[in-house]
Steps between C-alpha positions, in 0.01 A plus 500: 500500500539876535291739702449874467411777760463873418485837665377822339599867556252747366771736377607575141871505445636716218760376246800680662408385848477135370859523381612645828310233693670217308840654546454536867374140535807386309724692743320297776598177322151447352602445143231576242527231236330681209702820554826297533425326175450820322819653644694202381350554155598865499846406621541267209377765250743764631790243550562655831326587825590866502170646374251225568293714742493788249376262228234364733373850566489580133303192405264555784431848383447399135268212601284730697483785234481283177317182607286674771587211730677446826863401472482321844186302553641310796767250585569164677756421771629141528606354831577139610153366555270781395463783252370854566337702228397866451235624248440860449156625387426822326193715423414306184523152658227324692703505823610847602763441758799270584475136556763297684498122537676187586516168311601213719501120547308314774828447707584870498498620857291804602428629142259769622747635747762516220245675282428762771881563541532543123211752497654691787835528309307615185331766708835609649656527155199679355513756788867572423426526132219749564709706732772528237260594227264756656414604849200299609261545785490281807164367398620383159798334662270300727297384195812320375483261798133395475536164342176309504420129430385437145159351510348468148130466458527117482594492870172651620321171516785343706500787745118479537529119549743568787328789676146338503622225726523495872865565588511275803352203310730557202805516728391179667444322164838600364678383820317163459597464143867565560549243778758250404307191602198609297727556190640145527150354560353693211750340250377152610134607468551562123435128467120432459548154658661655812210746548251225450684272749499783766139577451404133534727462797330783678155332450630159588658632821178674606301184428740270682639282214824688446700166494369421165683795352833338555388177341349682189819706449663202326334600175641860507723650230868438523581849614247493783642445855322516833846559669537820288160621615602429856823687453339824376232487763195404286450166688574367852524139603289378786427174680131420512359266763146365432270235654525155349143430554325814397767663292454831680804722510628530861828704490709689248863510615786687346754223529559138611668636802179656614329172451748332729410751768130409462543122503718511811227686693259197456237722341193315365269543203187710564299280259585137592695535819819324360849619569624758253812289425252239350314738281566573131803726432557653161727759350310784326575833327307818578505835304652781695361857548742607228336262250151617587605865467663450155227285353224749597432803287772406245760627751766264370453624145545865627799394683656316203447801266629743760819297521524479129470879452766559775725243327466695175622815666174691566535712808274435795365848477388432141281197601145530633291216638124536564371330813337162429120504412435148623390347171821355387602804285777751565615817331852647485664784303856585429659806341771404251690804356181706539279232329222359721450123506183360644510139619161334544562164671264208558570161667232330294341513148498804268118541487314761299398680828862513603599644155242776532629588843847524358384731233325719757818521711705594186264780417513628857882496520563613131763233480671463160613142580247241635639162613236231571619199697274194568613166636202312379324460165497808266152506343481585133219753571720677751799507270289632207348770717850625603642487153201686355541774766872541422428515127236776560757705696753451209254601246420813700869608484585404861821325587405179696670169557318184625666197647315186599715259704414147582629473859805647656750240375614690186406854613839621589644449144187660342513794732874556450446518133212749535694720749800500256279623217362770721838605604621536151195691391518746798873556435438571136224751581713692755832491304387522143577874494874416544516272209554783247785638722689166505414384155335176592264342766604592851281228625679234303835635613395471866354155454807364322723665756348309797486181303873519408602581860319182612669304232844627579437432867413137415803464271279444205630593147318786326375335188483807281847636568827390333692241711770764596228722656300212662607612849441873546751688725388540856458877527269746663302762308531730796882535455628771264814292425295212382248707308720630221584154350131428488418811292833530309391482135854538352594254233865381547592514134367860446673609819834361395468670151417842664798479735726409210378789294556741795862377550568539133375855493700595801816355360460698172451822692 
């Protein structure tokens, strides 16, 4: 899955400055792919590289005069695990400025820092280009460095969701949800039987018949294990001493060793006066404070979805968690490539009242993606209410996506698919202006590029390439020596014939 982040510079760049900017970036080893492809085409047309730059200037001028269109709309710059892009706006376009961005994978380290460094380099090259063209004021030079985060209108609801919360409470909740023991425990709590067992164990321990829980666990599913619950800290084992005559619980001890200490001391029962060593001793299990904290207020479900989002590559800064309300419901939001996702979670049934509250929260946050998660029964009335609401938004011309998930078990695969669709859509929207310059979809090029890099790393054959080209050469697009073979469009047979003709002409002369 690919992610995208952008910065904007409210400054129009004229055609001549765009050419100078790309040239200076290429001098700094930032190779513009679209321009390099065009230069390779011009070199092929001229059968030499002597007047390639002159031909580029001529075509740029004719494109501007005859087609009334910009010759350079932007470019992309390919690196090992990420791609930078530049898109130039003009007075006729919706965006009047310059947009820089990065397309990266979840494993890319510090993508925003890399984007800021790229923007700084663009500003430096722009400043040099402006200085060479015309003398500019100091104020205009400072404007070339004012890159701002790109926040489309769709992010307003996400920012409002974050700012309305108490910062201290939000920070505490996020720290809770990222604790390692909670992540491991939340995975086990996906099982409905495990949650039911822990709730019954809590009641049984409070009422004094916790020993029956161990006897009843024989009918549990095959994947259920009390030892696992003990290992992750959801249960603790205890030794319970109770009076044989009245059945009253006397002592709860953490281990048999503690029982040995009590029996050696000749302690007696407060009910019947008998020695403790002669009373009833049973092994019991008791829920821990961690189990109580996760089972209350759907905290385990919030924890599980937080870990799923982080595993899918969503940055911590793009996840917001609302403090629990105490009624078994929870609300989360995440920002995926500028698209807000609202998660309405309920550890229980999807009731009509819960569906109405989910719709109210969607209206308040203006989310274009609503994800409903319920661990219990999904009532038909609730599902119908949500589907009718989504259909009304669609008929009104609004883009809206509704997902109703039955529990957290299959949520990761469904969310990954939804995030990938959003990523492709956002890339297409931001890079579509470059398609005409390259001659085909830039988004498809970028997507295929990352897929092929992963296949080559895994030594998988590329199915749609001939066998001889199944393993692409290991080269870097940031190296001039390796760039020319990639853009060389010369056909071997034509080249040989041209060389033969030149030799024949020189021999006759």
